[in-house]
Short mmCIF file of C-alpha atoms in Angstrom, two decimals:
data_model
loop_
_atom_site.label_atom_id
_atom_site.label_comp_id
_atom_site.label_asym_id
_atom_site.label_seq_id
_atom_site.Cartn_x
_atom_site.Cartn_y
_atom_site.Cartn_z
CA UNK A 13 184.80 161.13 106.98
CA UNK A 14 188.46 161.98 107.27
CA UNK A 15 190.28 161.50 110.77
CA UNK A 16 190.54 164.78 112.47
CA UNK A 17 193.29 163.42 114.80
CA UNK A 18 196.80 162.39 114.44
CA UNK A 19 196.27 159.97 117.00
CA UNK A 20 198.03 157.07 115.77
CA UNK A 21 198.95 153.65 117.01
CA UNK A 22 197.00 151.21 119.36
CA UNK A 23 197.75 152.17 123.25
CA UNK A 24 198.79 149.79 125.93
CA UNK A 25 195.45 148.89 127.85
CA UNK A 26 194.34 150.43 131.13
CA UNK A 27 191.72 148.95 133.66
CA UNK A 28 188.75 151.07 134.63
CA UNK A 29 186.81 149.11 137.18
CA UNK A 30 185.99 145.57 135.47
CA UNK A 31 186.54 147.16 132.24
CA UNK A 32 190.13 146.95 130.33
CA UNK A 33 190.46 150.11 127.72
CA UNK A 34 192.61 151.38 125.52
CA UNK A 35 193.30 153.82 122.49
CA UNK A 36 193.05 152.52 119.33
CA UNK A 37 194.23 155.10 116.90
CA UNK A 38 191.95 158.27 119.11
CA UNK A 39 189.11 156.18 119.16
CA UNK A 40 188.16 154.84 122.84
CA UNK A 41 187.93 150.59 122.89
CA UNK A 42 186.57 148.48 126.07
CA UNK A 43 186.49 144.73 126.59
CA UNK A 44 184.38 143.66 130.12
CA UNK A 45 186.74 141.31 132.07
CA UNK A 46 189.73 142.22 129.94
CA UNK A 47 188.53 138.96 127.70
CA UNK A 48 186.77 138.85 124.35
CA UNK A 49 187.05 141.69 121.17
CA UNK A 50 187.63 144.93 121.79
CA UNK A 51 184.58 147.11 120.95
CA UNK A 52 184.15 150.66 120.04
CA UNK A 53 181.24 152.82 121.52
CA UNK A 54 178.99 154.42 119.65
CA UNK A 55 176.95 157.58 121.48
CA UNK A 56 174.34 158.11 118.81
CA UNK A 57 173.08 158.41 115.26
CA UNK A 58 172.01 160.10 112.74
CA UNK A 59 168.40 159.63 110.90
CA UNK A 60 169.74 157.08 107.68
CA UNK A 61 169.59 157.90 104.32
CA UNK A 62 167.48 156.36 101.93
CA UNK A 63 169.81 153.43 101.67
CA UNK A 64 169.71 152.98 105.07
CA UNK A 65 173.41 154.31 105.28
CA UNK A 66 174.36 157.12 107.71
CA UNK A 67 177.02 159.05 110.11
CA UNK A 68 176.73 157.92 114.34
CA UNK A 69 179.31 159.51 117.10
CA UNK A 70 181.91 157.39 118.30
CA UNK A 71 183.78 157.90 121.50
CA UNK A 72 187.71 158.79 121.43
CA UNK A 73 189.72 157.55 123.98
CA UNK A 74 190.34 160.62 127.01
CA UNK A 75 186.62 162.17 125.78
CA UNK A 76 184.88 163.81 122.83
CA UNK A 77 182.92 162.08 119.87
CA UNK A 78 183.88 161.45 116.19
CA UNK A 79 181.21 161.28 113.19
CA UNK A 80 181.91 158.48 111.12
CA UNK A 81 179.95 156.84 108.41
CA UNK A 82 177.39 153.77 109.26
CA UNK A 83 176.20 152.01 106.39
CA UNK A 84 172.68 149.75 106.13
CA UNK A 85 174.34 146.45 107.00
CA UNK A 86 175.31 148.39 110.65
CA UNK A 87 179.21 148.54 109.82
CA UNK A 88 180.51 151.43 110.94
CA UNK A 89 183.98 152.58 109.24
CA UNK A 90 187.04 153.50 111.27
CA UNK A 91 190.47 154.44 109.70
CA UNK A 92 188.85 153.06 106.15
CA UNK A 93 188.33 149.96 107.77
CA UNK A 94 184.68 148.67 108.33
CA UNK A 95 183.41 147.23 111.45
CA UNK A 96 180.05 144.73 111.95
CA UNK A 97 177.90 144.62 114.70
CA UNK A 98 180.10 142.84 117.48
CA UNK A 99 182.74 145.25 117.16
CA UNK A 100 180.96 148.19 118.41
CA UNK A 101 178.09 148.70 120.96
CA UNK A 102 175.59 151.70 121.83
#
């Protein structure tokens, strides 16, 4: 799925309790401690396809939720880009 934002650019990070955040083109990223990746958080998904591929919400930085495409191997795609397992949590 298309972006539906012109949100562009990665934003300076921000500490929310233990938790350093920051905007990563609209889409909301954490990192615990302000160490290790960056992750993306995914709300919820839908039932797969037959192929095991799929769409699950992901939150945008300031609120909301964006469908993008998961596929079998549980890489979700952001900006065209696809992202494994230990970039994203749920």
């Amino acid at each position: 799925m298309a972006r539906k934002s012109s949100t562009s650019g990665i934003g300076a990070p921000v500490w929310q309790g233990n938790w350093q955040v920051r905007s990563f083109h609209g889409f909301h990223q954490a990192r615990e401690g302000g160490v290790g990746q960056w992750t993306f958080y995914v709300s919820s998904f839908s039932a797969p396809a037959r192929d095991g591929s799929g769409q699950c919400n992901v939150l945008q930085f300031g609120g909301g939720l964006e469908q993008v495409a998961i596929d079998s191997q549980d890489r979700i795609t952001i900006l065209g880009r696809k992202y494994g397992r230990s970039r994203w949590t749920h």
